[in-house]
CSV table of C-alpha atoms and ligand atoms in Angstrom, one decimal:
chain,number,residue,atom,x,y,z
E,25,MET,CA,138.2,121.4,-17.4
E,26,SER,CA,136.2,122.6,-14.4
E,27,ARG,CA,138.7,125.1,-13.2
E,28,PRO,CA,141.6,127.0,-14.8
E,29,ALA,CA,145.0,125.2,-14.6
E,30,GLU,CA,147.5,126.3,-12.0
E,31,THR,CA,150.6,128.0,-13.5
E,32,LEU,CA,154.2,127.6,-12.7
E,33,ASP,CA,157.0,129.7,-14.1
E,34,LEU,CA,160.2,127.7,-14.4
E,35,THR,CA,162.1,129.9,-16.8
E,36,GLY,CA,165.6,130.5,-15.6
E,37,VAL,CA,165.5,127.6,-13.2
E,38,PRO,CA,168.3,125.1,-14.0
E,39,CYS,CA,167.9,121.4,-14.7
E,40,PRO,CA,166.8,119.3,-13.0
E,41,ALA,CA,165.6,121.6,-10.3
E,42,ASN,CA,162.9,122.7,-12.7
E,43,ALA,CA,161.5,119.1,-13.0
E,44,ALA,CA,161.8,118.7,-9.2
E,45,ARG,CA,159.8,121.9,-8.6
E,46,ALA,CA,157.2,120.9,-11.2
E,47,LEU,CA,156.8,117.5,-9.5
E,48,LEU,CA,156.5,119.1,-6.0
E,49,VAL,CA,153.7,121.3,-7.3
E,50,ILE,CA,151.9,118.5,-9.1
E,51,GLU,CA,152.0,116.3,-6.0
E,52,GLY,CA,150.0,119.0,-4.2
E,53,LEU,CA,147.2,118.9,-6.8
E,54,PRO,CA,144.3,116.5,-6.9
E,55,ALA,CA,144.4,113.7,-9.5
E,56,GLY,CA,143.3,114.9,-12.9
E,57,ALA,CA,144.2,118.5,-12.2
E,58,PHE,CA,146.1,120.6,-14.8
E,59,LEU,CA,149.3,122.5,-14.4
E,60,ARG,CA,150.6,125.0,-17.0
E,61,ILE,CA,154.4,125.3,-16.9
E,62,SER,CA,156.6,127.9,-18.5
E,63,LEU,CA,160.0,126.4,-19.6
E,64,ASP,CA,163.1,127.6,-21.3
E,65,ASP,CA,164.1,126.2,-24.7
E,66,GLY,CA,166.9,123.7,-24.9
E,67,GLU,CA,167.6,121.2,-22.1
E,68,PRO,CA,164.5,122.2,-20.1
E,69,ILE,CA,162.0,121.5,-22.8
E,70,GLN,CA,163.8,118.4,-23.8
E,71,ASN,CA,164.1,117.0,-20.3
E,72,VAL,CA,161.3,118.2,-18.1
E,73,PRO,CA,158.2,116.7,-20.0
E,74,PRO,CA,159.8,113.2,-20.1
E,75,ALA,CA,160.6,113.4,-16.4
E,76,LEU,CA,157.0,114.3,-15.6
E,77,GLU,CA,155.7,111.4,-17.8
E,78,GLU,CA,158.1,109.0,-16.1
E,79,GLN,CA,156.3,109.7,-12.9
E,80,GLY,CA,152.9,109.0,-14.4
E,81,HIS,CA,151.7,112.4,-15.4
E,82,VAL,CA,150.3,113.3,-18.9
E,83,VAL,CA,151.9,116.0,-21.0
E,84,VAL,CA,148.8,117.3,-22.8
E,85,ASP,CA,150.3,120.1,-24.8
E,86,LYS,CA,153.5,121.9,-25.7
E,87,VAL,CA,153.4,125.3,-27.3
E,88,ARG,CA,156.2,127.6,-28.3
E,89,ILE,CA,155.8,131.1,-26.8
E,90,GLY,CA,158.4,133.6,-27.7
E,91,THR,CA,161.8,132.2,-26.9
E,92,GLY,CA,160.4,129.6,-24.4
E,93,TRP,CA,157.7,127.0,-24.1
E,94,GLN,CA,154.4,126.5,-22.3
E,95,VAL,CA,153.6,122.9,-21.3
E,96,LEU,CA,150.2,121.7,-20.1
E,97,VAL,CA,150.4,118.7,-17.7
E,98,LYS,CA,147.6,116.6,-16.3
E,99,LYS,CA,148.3,115.0,-13.0
E,100,GLY,CA,148.2,111.2,-13.4
E,101,GLU,CA,145.6,109.1,-11.6
E,102,GLU,CA,148.0,107.0,-9.6
E,103,ALA,CA,150.8,109.5,-9.4
O,11,MET,CA,172.8,115.2,34.6
O,12,GLU,CA,174.5,116.5,31.5
O,13,ILE,CA,173.9,120.2,31.0
O,14,TYR,CA,174.8,121.5,27.6
O,15,LEU,CA,175.2,125.3,27.6
O,16,ASP,CA,177.4,125.7,24.5
O,17,ASN,CA,174.6,126.0,22.0
O,18,ALA,CA,176.2,129.1,20.4
O,19,ALA,CA,179.1,126.8,19.3
O,20,THR,CA,176.7,124.1,18.0
O,21,THR,CA,173.6,122.2,19.0
O,22,GLN,CA,172.5,118.6,19.4
O,23,PRO,CA,170.7,117.5,16.2
O,24,ALA,CA,166.9,117.0,16.6
O,25,THR,CA,165.5,113.5,16.1
O,26,ALA,CA,163.5,114.7,13.2
O,27,VAL,CA,166.7,115.9,11.6
O,28,LEU,CA,168.5,112.6,12.1
O,29,LEU,CA,165.5,110.7,10.6
O,30,ALA,CA,165.3,113.0,7.6
O,31,MET,CA,169.0,112.6,6.9
O,32,SER,CA,169.1,108.8,7.2
O,33,GLU,CA,165.9,108.5,5.2
O,34,CYS,CA,167.4,110.7,2.5
O,35,SER,CA,170.7,108.9,2.5
O,36,ARG,CA,169.0,105.6,2.1
O,37,ARG,CA,166.3,106.4,-0.5
O,38,CYS,CA,167.4,109.5,-2.3
O,39,TYR,CA,171.1,108.8,-2.9
O,40,GLY,CA,171.0,109.9,-6.6
O,41,ASN,CA,172.9,113.0,-7.6
O,42,PRO,CA,170.4,115.9,-7.6
O,43,ALA,CA,171.9,117.0,-11.0
O,44,SER,CA,171.2,113.6,-12.7
O,45,TRP,CA,168.2,113.3,-15.0
O,46,HIS,CA,167.1,109.8,-14.1
O,47,ARG,CA,164.4,109.0,-11.6
O,48,LEU,CA,166.7,108.8,-8.5
O,49,GLY,CA,168.4,112.1,-9.5
O,50,VAL,CA,165.0,113.8,-9.8
O,51,GLU,CA,163.9,112.3,-6.4
O,52,ALA,CA,167.1,113.8,-4.9
O,53,ALA,CA,166.4,117.1,-6.7
O,54,LYS,CA,162.9,117.1,-5.2
O,55,VAL,CA,164.4,116.9,-1.7
O,56,VAL,CA,166.8,119.8,-2.5
O,57,GLU,CA,164.0,121.9,-4.0
O,58,ARG,CA,161.6,121.2,-1.2
O,59,SER,CA,164.3,122.2,1.3
O,60,ARG,CA,165.1,125.3,-0.7
O,61,GLN,CA,161.4,126.3,-0.5
O,62,THR,CA,161.4,125.8,3.3
O,63,LEU,CA,164.5,127.9,3.7
O,64,ALA,CA,163.2,130.6,1.3
O,65,GLU,CA,159.9,130.8,3.2
O,66,ALA,CA,161.7,131.0,6.6
O,67,LEU,CA,163.6,134.1,5.2
O,68,GLY,CA,160.9,135.7,3.1
O,69,ALA,CA,163.0,135.0,0.0
O,70,GLU,CA,162.4,133.4,-3.4
O,71,PRO,CA,163.8,129.9,-3.8
O,72,ASP,CA,166.1,131.0,-6.6
O,73,GLU,CA,167.7,133.4,-4.1
O,74,ILE,CA,169.0,130.6,-1.9
O,75,VAL,CA,172.5,129.1,-2.6
O,76,PHE,CA,173.3,126.0,-0.5
O,77,THR,CA,176.9,126.0,0.9
O,78,SER,CA,178.9,124.0,3.4
O,79,GLY,CA,178.0,126.3,6.3
O,80,GLY,CA,178.3,129.7,7.7
O,81,THR,CA,182.0,130.0,7.0
O,82,GLU,CA,181.6,129.3,3.3
O,83,SER,CA,178.5,131.6,3.1
O,84,ASN,CA,180.4,134.5,4.6
O,85,ASN,CA,183.4,133.9,2.4
O,86,LEU,CA,181.2,133.7,-0.7
O,87,ALA,CA,179.4,136.9,0.2
O,88,VAL,CA,182.5,138.9,0.9
O,89,LYS,CA,184.9,137.6,-1.7
O,90,GLY,CA,182.2,136.9,-4.3
O,91,THR,CA,180.9,140.4,-4.3
O,92,ALA,CA,184.4,141.9,-4.3
O,93,TRP,CA,185.6,139.7,-7.1
O,94,ALA,CA,182.5,140.4,-9.1
O,95,ALA,CA,183.0,144.1,-8.7
O,96,GLY,CA,186.5,143.8,-10.1
O,97,ARG,CA,188.3,147.1,-10.3
O,98,ARG,CA,185.3,149.0,-9.0
O,99,GLY,CA,185.5,147.1,-5.7
O,100,LYS,CA,187.9,149.3,-3.8
O,101,HIS,CA,186.3,149.5,-0.3
O,102,ILE,CA,184.6,147.2,2.1
O,103,VAL,CA,183.1,148.0,5.6
O,104,ILE,CA,182.8,145.5,8.3
O,105,SER,CA,182.2,145.7,12.1
O,106,ALA,CA,184.9,145.0,14.6
O,107,VAL,CA,182.9,142.1,16.1
O,108,GLU,CA,182.3,140.0,13.0
O,109,HIS,CA,182.9,136.2,12.9
O,110,PRO,CA,186.5,135.5,11.7
O,111,SER,CA,185.0,134.1,8.5
O,112,VAL,CA,183.9,137.6,7.6
O,113,THR,CA,186.9,139.5,9.0
O,114,ALA,CA,189.5,137.2,7.5
O,115,ALA,CA,187.7,137.0,4.2
O,116,ALA,CA,187.6,140.8,4.0
O,117,LEU,CA,191.2,141.3,5.1
O,118,SER,CA,192.3,138.7,2.5
O,119,LEU,CA,191.1,141.1,-0.2
O,120,GLU,CA,193.6,143.8,0.9
O,121,LYS,CA,196.2,142.1,-1.2
O,122,LEU,CA,194.0,142.8,-4.2
O,123,GLY,CA,194.0,146.4,-3.4
O,124,VAL,CA,190.7,146.5,-1.5
O,125,ARG,CA,190.6,148.8,1.5
O,126,VAL,CA,188.8,147.4,4.6
O,127,SER,CA,187.3,149.7,7.2
O,128,LEU,CA,186.5,148.2,10.6
O,129,VAL,CA,183.7,150.0,12.4
O,130,GLY,CA,184.0,149.9,16.2
O,131,VAL,CA,181.2,149.1,18.7
O,132,ASP,CA,180.1,150.6,21.9
O,133,SER,CA,180.7,149.0,25.3
O,134,GLU,CA,177.7,146.7,24.8
O,135,GLY,CA,179.0,145.5,21.4
O,136,LEU,CA,176.5,147.5,19.3
O,137,VAL,CA,177.4,149.2,16.0
O,138,ASP,CA,176.3,152.8,15.6
O,139,PRO,CA,174.7,153.1,12.1
O,140,ALA,CA,176.0,156.7,12.0
O,141,ALA,CA,179.5,155.4,12.4
O,142,VAL,CA,179.0,153.1,9.4
O,143,ALA,CA,177.6,156.1,7.4
O,144,ARG,CA,180.7,158.1,8.2
O,145,VAL,CA,183.1,155.7,6.6
O,146,LEU,CA,181.1,155.1,3.4
O,147,THR,CA,182.7,156.5,0.2
O,148,SER,CA,181.9,156.4,-3.5
O,149,ALA,CA,184.3,153.4,-3.7
O,150,THR,CA,182.4,151.3,-1.1
O,151,ILE,CA,180.9,148.2,-2.6
O,152,LEU,CA,179.9,146.2,0.5
O,153,VAL,CA,179.0,146.6,4.1
O,154,SER,CA,178.9,143.4,6.3
O,155,VAL,CA,177.4,143.6,9.8
O,156,MET,CA,176.1,140.5,11.6
O,157,HIS,CA,172.6,140.1,13.0
O,158,ALA,CA,173.5,138.6,16.3
O,159,ASN,CA,177.0,138.3,17.7
O,160,HIS,CA,178.4,134.8,18.4
O,161,GLU,CA,180.1,135.7,21.7
O,162,ILE,CA,178.0,138.3,23.4
O,163,GLY,CA,174.7,138.0,21.6
O,164,ALA,CA,174.5,141.7,20.6
O,165,LEU,CA,171.6,142.3,18.1
O,166,GLU,CA,173.0,144.8,15.6
O,167,PRO,CA,170.8,147.5,14.1
O,168,VAL,CA,170.7,145.8,10.7
O,169,GLN,CA,167.5,147.5,9.6
O,170,GLU,CA,169.1,150.9,9.8
O,171,ILE,CA,172.5,149.9,8.4
O,172,GLY,CA,170.7,148.1,5.5
O,173,ARG,CA,168.6,151.2,4.8
O,174,LEU,CA,171.6,153.5,4.5
O,175,CYS,CA,173.4,151.1,2.2
O,176,ARG,CA,170.3,150.7,0.0
O,177,GLY,CA,170.1,154.5,-0.3
O,178,ARG,CA,173.7,154.7,-1.6
O,179,GLY,CA,173.6,151.6,-3.9
O,180,ILE,CA,176.0,149.7,-1.6
O,181,LEU,CA,175.5,146.0,-1.1
O,182,PHE,CA,174.7,144.9,2.5
O,183,HIS,CA,175.7,141.5,3.8
O,184,CYS,CA,174.5,140.1,7.1
O,185,ASP,CA,175.7,137.0,9.0
O,186,ALA,CA,172.6,135.6,10.7
O,187,CYS,CA,174.1,132.3,11.7
O,188,GLN,CA,173.4,132.8,15.4
O,189,SER,CA,170.0,134.4,15.1
O,190,PHE,CA,168.4,132.4,12.3
O,191,THR,CA,165.0,131.1,13.5
O,192,LYS,CA,165.5,132.7,17.0
O,193,GLU,CA,165.1,136.4,16.0
O,194,PRO,CA,162.8,137.3,13.1
O,195,LEU,CA,164.7,138.4,10.0
O,196,ASP,CA,162.6,138.8,6.8
O,197,VAL,CA,164.5,139.8,3.7
O,198,ALA,CA,161.4,141.3,2.3
O,199,LYS,CA,161.5,143.8,5.2
O,200,VAL,CA,165.2,144.2,6.0
O,201,PRO,CA,167.1,145.8,3.2
O,202,VAL,CA,169.8,143.1,3.0
O,203,ASP,CA,171.3,141.8,-0.2
O,204,LEU,CA,173.2,138.8,1.1
O,205,LEU,CA,172.5,136.8,4.3
O,206,SER,CA,174.4,133.9,5.7
O,207,VAL,CA,172.7,131.1,7.7
O,208,ASN,CA,173.7,127.6,8.8
O,209,ALA,CA,171.9,124.5,10.2
O,210,HIS,CA,174.0,123.4,13.2
O,211,LYS,CA,173.0,126.3,15.4
O,212,LEU,CA,169.3,125.2,15.2
O,213,HIS,CA,169.6,121.5,15.9
O,214,GLY,CA,170.4,120.7,12.3
O,215,PRO,CA,173.4,119.0,10.8
O,216,LYS,CA,176.9,120.5,10.7
O,217,GLY,CA,178.5,121.3,7.4
O,218,ILE,CA,175.5,122.7,5.7
O,219,GLY,CA,174.4,126.3,5.3
O,220,ALA,CA,173.1,128.8,2.8
O,221,LEU,CA,173.6,132.2,1.4
O,222,TYR,CA,170.6,134.3,0.5
O,223,VAL,CA,171.5,136.3,-2.6
O,224,ARG,CA,169.0,139.0,-3.6
O,225,LYS,CA,167.9,138.7,-7.2
O,226,GLY,CA,170.3,140.7,-9.5
O,227,THR,CA,173.2,140.7,-7.1
O,228,ALA,CA,176.5,140.2,-8.9
O,229,LEU,CA,178.4,137.4,-7.2
O,230,ALA,CA,181.5,135.5,-8.4
O,231,PRO,CA,181.8,131.9,-7.2
O,232,LEU,CA,184.5,130.7,-4.8
O,233,PHE,CA,184.9,127.4,-6.6
O,234,ASP,CA,185.2,126.5,-10.2
O,235,GLY,CA,183.5,123.3,-11.3
O,236,GLY,CA,180.2,121.8,-12.4
O,237,GLY,CA,178.2,125.0,-12.1
O,238,GLN,CA,175.6,123.8,-9.6
O,239,GLU,CA,173.4,126.3,-7.7
O,240,GLY,CA,173.1,128.5,-10.8
O,241,GLY,CA,176.9,128.7,-11.2
O,242,ARG,CA,177.2,130.3,-7.8
O,243,ARG,CA,178.4,127.2,-5.9
O,244,SER,CA,179.9,124.2,-7.8
O,245,GLY,CA,180.0,120.8,-6.1
O,246,THR,CA,177.5,117.9,-5.7
O,247,LEU,CA,174.9,119.0,-3.3
O,248,ASN,CA,174.9,117.4,0.2
O,249,THR,CA,171.4,116.1,-0.2
O,250,PRO,CA,171.0,114.4,3.2
O,251,ALA,CA,172.3,117.5,5.1
O,252,ILE,CA,170.0,119.7,3.0
O,253,ALA,CA,167.1,117.5,4.0
O,254,GLY,CA,168.3,117.8,7.6
O,255,PHE,CA,168.5,121.6,7.4
O,256,ALA,CA,164.9,121.8,6.3
O,257,ALA,CA,163.8,119.4,9.0
O,258,ALA,CA,165.5,121.5,11.5
O,259,ILE,CA,163.7,124.6,10.3
O,260,GLU,CA,160.4,122.8,10.3
O,261,ALA,CA,160.9,121.7,13.9
O,262,VAL,CA,161.5,125.2,15.2
O,263,ASP,CA,159.0,126.3,17.8
O,264,LEU,CA,158.5,130.0,17.5
O,265,ARG,CA,157.5,130.2,21.2
O,266,ALA,CA,160.9,128.8,22.2
O,267,ALA,CA,162.7,132.2,22.1
O,268,SER,CA,160.7,133.7,25.0
O,269,VAL,CA,161.3,130.5,27.1
O,270,MET,CA,165.1,130.7,26.4
O,271,ARG,CA,165.0,134.4,27.2
O,272,ARG,CA,163.3,133.8,30.5
O,273,LEU,CA,165.7,131.0,31.5
O,274,ARG,CA,168.7,133.0,30.4
O,275,ASP,CA,167.6,135.9,32.5
O,276,ARG,CA,167.0,133.5,35.4
O,277,LEU,CA,170.6,132.2,35.0
O,278,TRP,CA,172.0,135.7,35.0
O,279,ASP,CA,169.9,136.7,38.1
O,280,SER,CA,171.2,133.6,40.0
O,281,LEU,CA,174.8,134.4,39.1
O,282,ARG,CA,174.5,138.1,39.8
O,283,ARG,CA,173.0,137.5,43.2
O,284,ALA,CA,175.6,134.9,44.3
O,285,VAL,CA,178.8,136.2,42.7
O,286,PRO,CA,179.7,139.8,43.9
O,287,GLY,CA,181.5,141.7,41.2
O,288,ILE,CA,180.3,139.5,38.3
O,289,ARG,CA,179.6,141.6,35.1
O,290,LEU,CA,177.5,141.1,32.1
O,291,ASN,CA,179.4,141.2,28.8
O,292,GLY,CA,177.3,142.5,25.9
O,293,PRO,CA,173.9,144.3,25.8
O,294,ARG,CA,171.2,144.2,28.5
O,295,LYS,CA,168.4,144.7,26.1
O,296,ALA,CA,169.3,144.2,22.4
O,297,ARG,CA,170.5,140.7,23.0
O,298,LEU,CA,169.9,137.3,21.4
O,299,CYS,CA,167.5,135.2,23.5
O,300,ASN,CA,169.8,132.3,24.3
O,301,ASN,CA,173.1,134.1,25.0
O,302,LEU,CA,174.7,135.0,28.3
O,303,ASN,CA,178.3,136.1,28.6
O,304,VAL,CA,179.7,137.1,32.0
O,305,MET,CA,183.0,138.3,33.4
O,306,LEU,CA,183.9,136.6,36.6
O,307,PRO,CA,185.5,138.9,39.3
O,308,GLU,CA,188.6,136.7,39.9
O,309,THR,CA,188.3,133.2,38.4
O,310,GLU,CA,189.9,132.4,35.0
O,311,SER,CA,187.4,130.7,32.8
O,312,LYS,CA,189.6,128.0,31.3
O,313,PRO,CA,190.2,126.1,34.5
O,314,LEU,CA,186.6,126.7,35.6
O,315,LEU,CA,185.4,125.2,32.3
O,316,ARG,CA,187.5,122.1,32.9
O,317,LYS,CA,185.9,121.7,36.3
O,318,LEU,CA,182.5,122.3,34.9
O,319,SER,CA,183.1,119.8,32.2
O,320,ALA,CA,184.1,117.2,34.8
O,321,ALA,CA,180.8,117.9,36.5
O,322,GLY,CA,178.9,117.3,33.2
O,323,ILE,CA,178.3,121.0,32.4
O,324,TYR,CA,179.5,122.2,29.1
O,325,ALA,CA,180.1,125.9,28.2
O,326,SER,CA,182.9,127.9,26.7
O,327,ALA,CA,185.1,130.9,27.1
O,328,GLY,CA,184.0,132.5,23.8
O,329,ALA,CA,183.7,131.5,20.2
O,330,ALA,CA,184.2,127.8,19.7
O,331,CYS,CA,186.7,128.3,16.9
O,332,SER,CA,189.0,130.5,18.9
O,333,SER,CA,189.3,128.0,21.7
O,334,ALA,CA,192.5,126.6,20.3
O,335,LYS,CA,194.1,130.0,19.9
O,336,PRO,CA,195.6,131.7,22.9
O,337,GLU,CA,194.8,135.2,21.7
O,338,PRO,CA,192.2,137.2,23.6
O,339,SER,CA,188.8,137.4,22.0
O,340,PRO,CA,188.6,140.3,19.5
O,341,VAL,CA,184.9,140.8,20.4
O,342,LEU,CA,185.6,141.2,24.1
O,343,LEU,CA,188.5,143.5,23.3
O,344,ALA,CA,186.2,145.5,21.0
O,345,ILE,CA,183.8,146.2,23.9
O,346,GLY,CA,186.6,147.5,26.0
O,347,LEU,CA,187.7,144.5,28.1
O,348,SER,CA,191.4,144.3,29.0
O,349,PRO,CA,193.2,141.0,27.9
O,350,GLN,CA,193.1,140.0,31.6
O,351,GLU,CA,189.4,140.5,31.7
O,352,THR,CA,188.8,138.5,28.6
O,353,VAL,CA,190.2,135.4,30.2
O,354,ARG,CA,187.7,135.6,33.0
O,355,SER,CA,184.8,135.6,30.6
O,356,LEU,CA,182.4,132.8,30.3
O,357,ARG,CA,179.8,132.2,27.5
O,358,LEU,CA,176.6,130.2,28.5
O,359,SER,CA,174.3,129.6,25.6
O,360,LEU,CA,170.9,127.9,25.8
O,361,SER,CA,168.8,125.9,23.4
O,362,ARG,CA,165.1,125.3,23.3
O,363,TRP,CA,165.7,122.1,25.2
O,364,THR,CA,167.4,123.8,28.1
O,365,THR,CA,165.3,123.4,31.3
O,366,GLN,CA,164.9,125.5,34.4
O,367,ALA,CA,166.4,122.7,36.5
O,368,GLN,CA,169.5,122.7,34.2
O,369,VAL,CA,170.1,126.5,34.5
O,370,ASP,CA,169.6,126.3,38.2
O,371,ALA,CA,172.1,123.4,38.6
O,372,ALA,CA,174.5,125.2,36.3
O,373,ALA,CA,174.3,128.4,38.3
O,374,ARG,CA,174.9,126.5,41.5
O,375,ALA,CA,178.0,124.7,40.1
O,376,ILE,CA,179.4,127.9,38.7
O,377,VAL,CA,178.9,129.7,42.0
O,378,ARG,CA,180.5,126.8,43.9
O,379,LEU,CA,183.5,126.5,41.5
O,380,ALA,CA,184.0,130.2,40.9
O,381,GLY,CA,184.1,130.8,44.6
O,382,GLY,CA,180.9,132.8,45.0
O,383,SER,CA,178.6,132.8,48.1
G,429,PLP,C1,178.1,134.3,13.7
G,429,PLP,C2,178.7,133.1,13.0
G,429,PLP,N1,179.1,133.1,11.7
G,429,PLP,C3,179.6,132.1,11.1
G,429,PLP,C4,179.8,130.9,11.8
G,429,PLP,C5,180.5,129.7,11.1
G,429,PLP,O1,179.6,128.8,10.7
G,429,PLP,P1,180.0,127.3,10.3
G,429,PLP,O2,180.5,126.7,11.6
G,429,PLP,O3,178.8,126.7,9.8
G,429,PLP,O4,181.1,127.4,9.3
G,429,PLP,C6,179.4,130.8,13.1
G,429,PLP,C7,179.6,129.6,14.0
G,429,PLP,O5,180.2,128.6,13.7
G,429,PLP,C8,178.9,131.9,13.8
G,429,PLP,O6,178.5,131.9,15.0
């Protein structure tokens, strides 16, 4: 990784606005770039990563941090 | 030539707005609360628009609640804060020149035991912040004073009023439907807790608006339902209108205000020169750039408006929503006009598309039909 991943805090953002906001940020990044997203437990962690994968992005990592999650996403080549 | 000078009532939608709406209706028809791809596409439209609106106001996206327009935003602000305050909410302060959606919403709370104070205005329609300060009590939960008046364009001292509310821990709501994108209003600078805007005054679609709700402000919803908009506004979001709202904001030209101001002043100069005894209703200086409101010396405005309409010139006597009601305008009464004087008043409101040729032609027609020289 040549540069640190961008970060996006989506805690407290309802579904599926959280997925939509993540996609809007990812679309502004160059292909192959990374985005680190903070998500709430429950629906958000269940639903957001698959929604990003469905649009061609790669969920590289999911870590539990406190009561929430941190997800590392790599922007897909064709997305 | 059609000359539309009723832009305070509503504006013609911009082409970019119509395109955004039809594109969204066709391609992003999913429910923005659904989890499948079409739902997420619709949610992207909503969230992109929310960001556009938040940026235009200096707010955070999460502080924006989409509504069906200015009326709902005002009702949500006034009733939502009072309901959330429960038994603590005993007193609300509004100005005497608010839009009916603020005034009637506040007065509807009286049956719940809420006392409503109406603060008067001076002869130009301006609220004195000291007069607001005088009526505040330990029971006051909310002050609502608009940014720009819908009839006479008075720009209220919202900075000062907001500051004195903030100092006392009282919520401040501001109806900015007329001024949004015409006069700067940044919620990071103005101490406002709730702010109403709508799209159809800025060449956007009708039936869409938003309420800015400062983070941490307790607000009860008007509707029970699916809990959209963070539980603050249930109901499936009007995605095409939301897309159109954002397109309208993006199409705003910040230089347009000074052009509208110049043409408005030119219109007033033409009328003032040709119609002896004509008077300006509302402020000379602290005035919204596109608003002119005049009192004719003899002519009643209703028959004049009909003749103007027949000539392809569209204006109004006052607020659009009060046109059906025979009662005199409360705003004009509040600035000291007699009921007879209110019926001789004419509101001419410009848009960024109004041209010099149009204001000159409108002035000539008004002078001719109102019997000036
Ligand atoms: C100052 C003001 N507030 C509220 C409204 C109501 O907005 P809407 O027509 O979107 O309900 C209007 C105009 O219609 C207005 O001018």
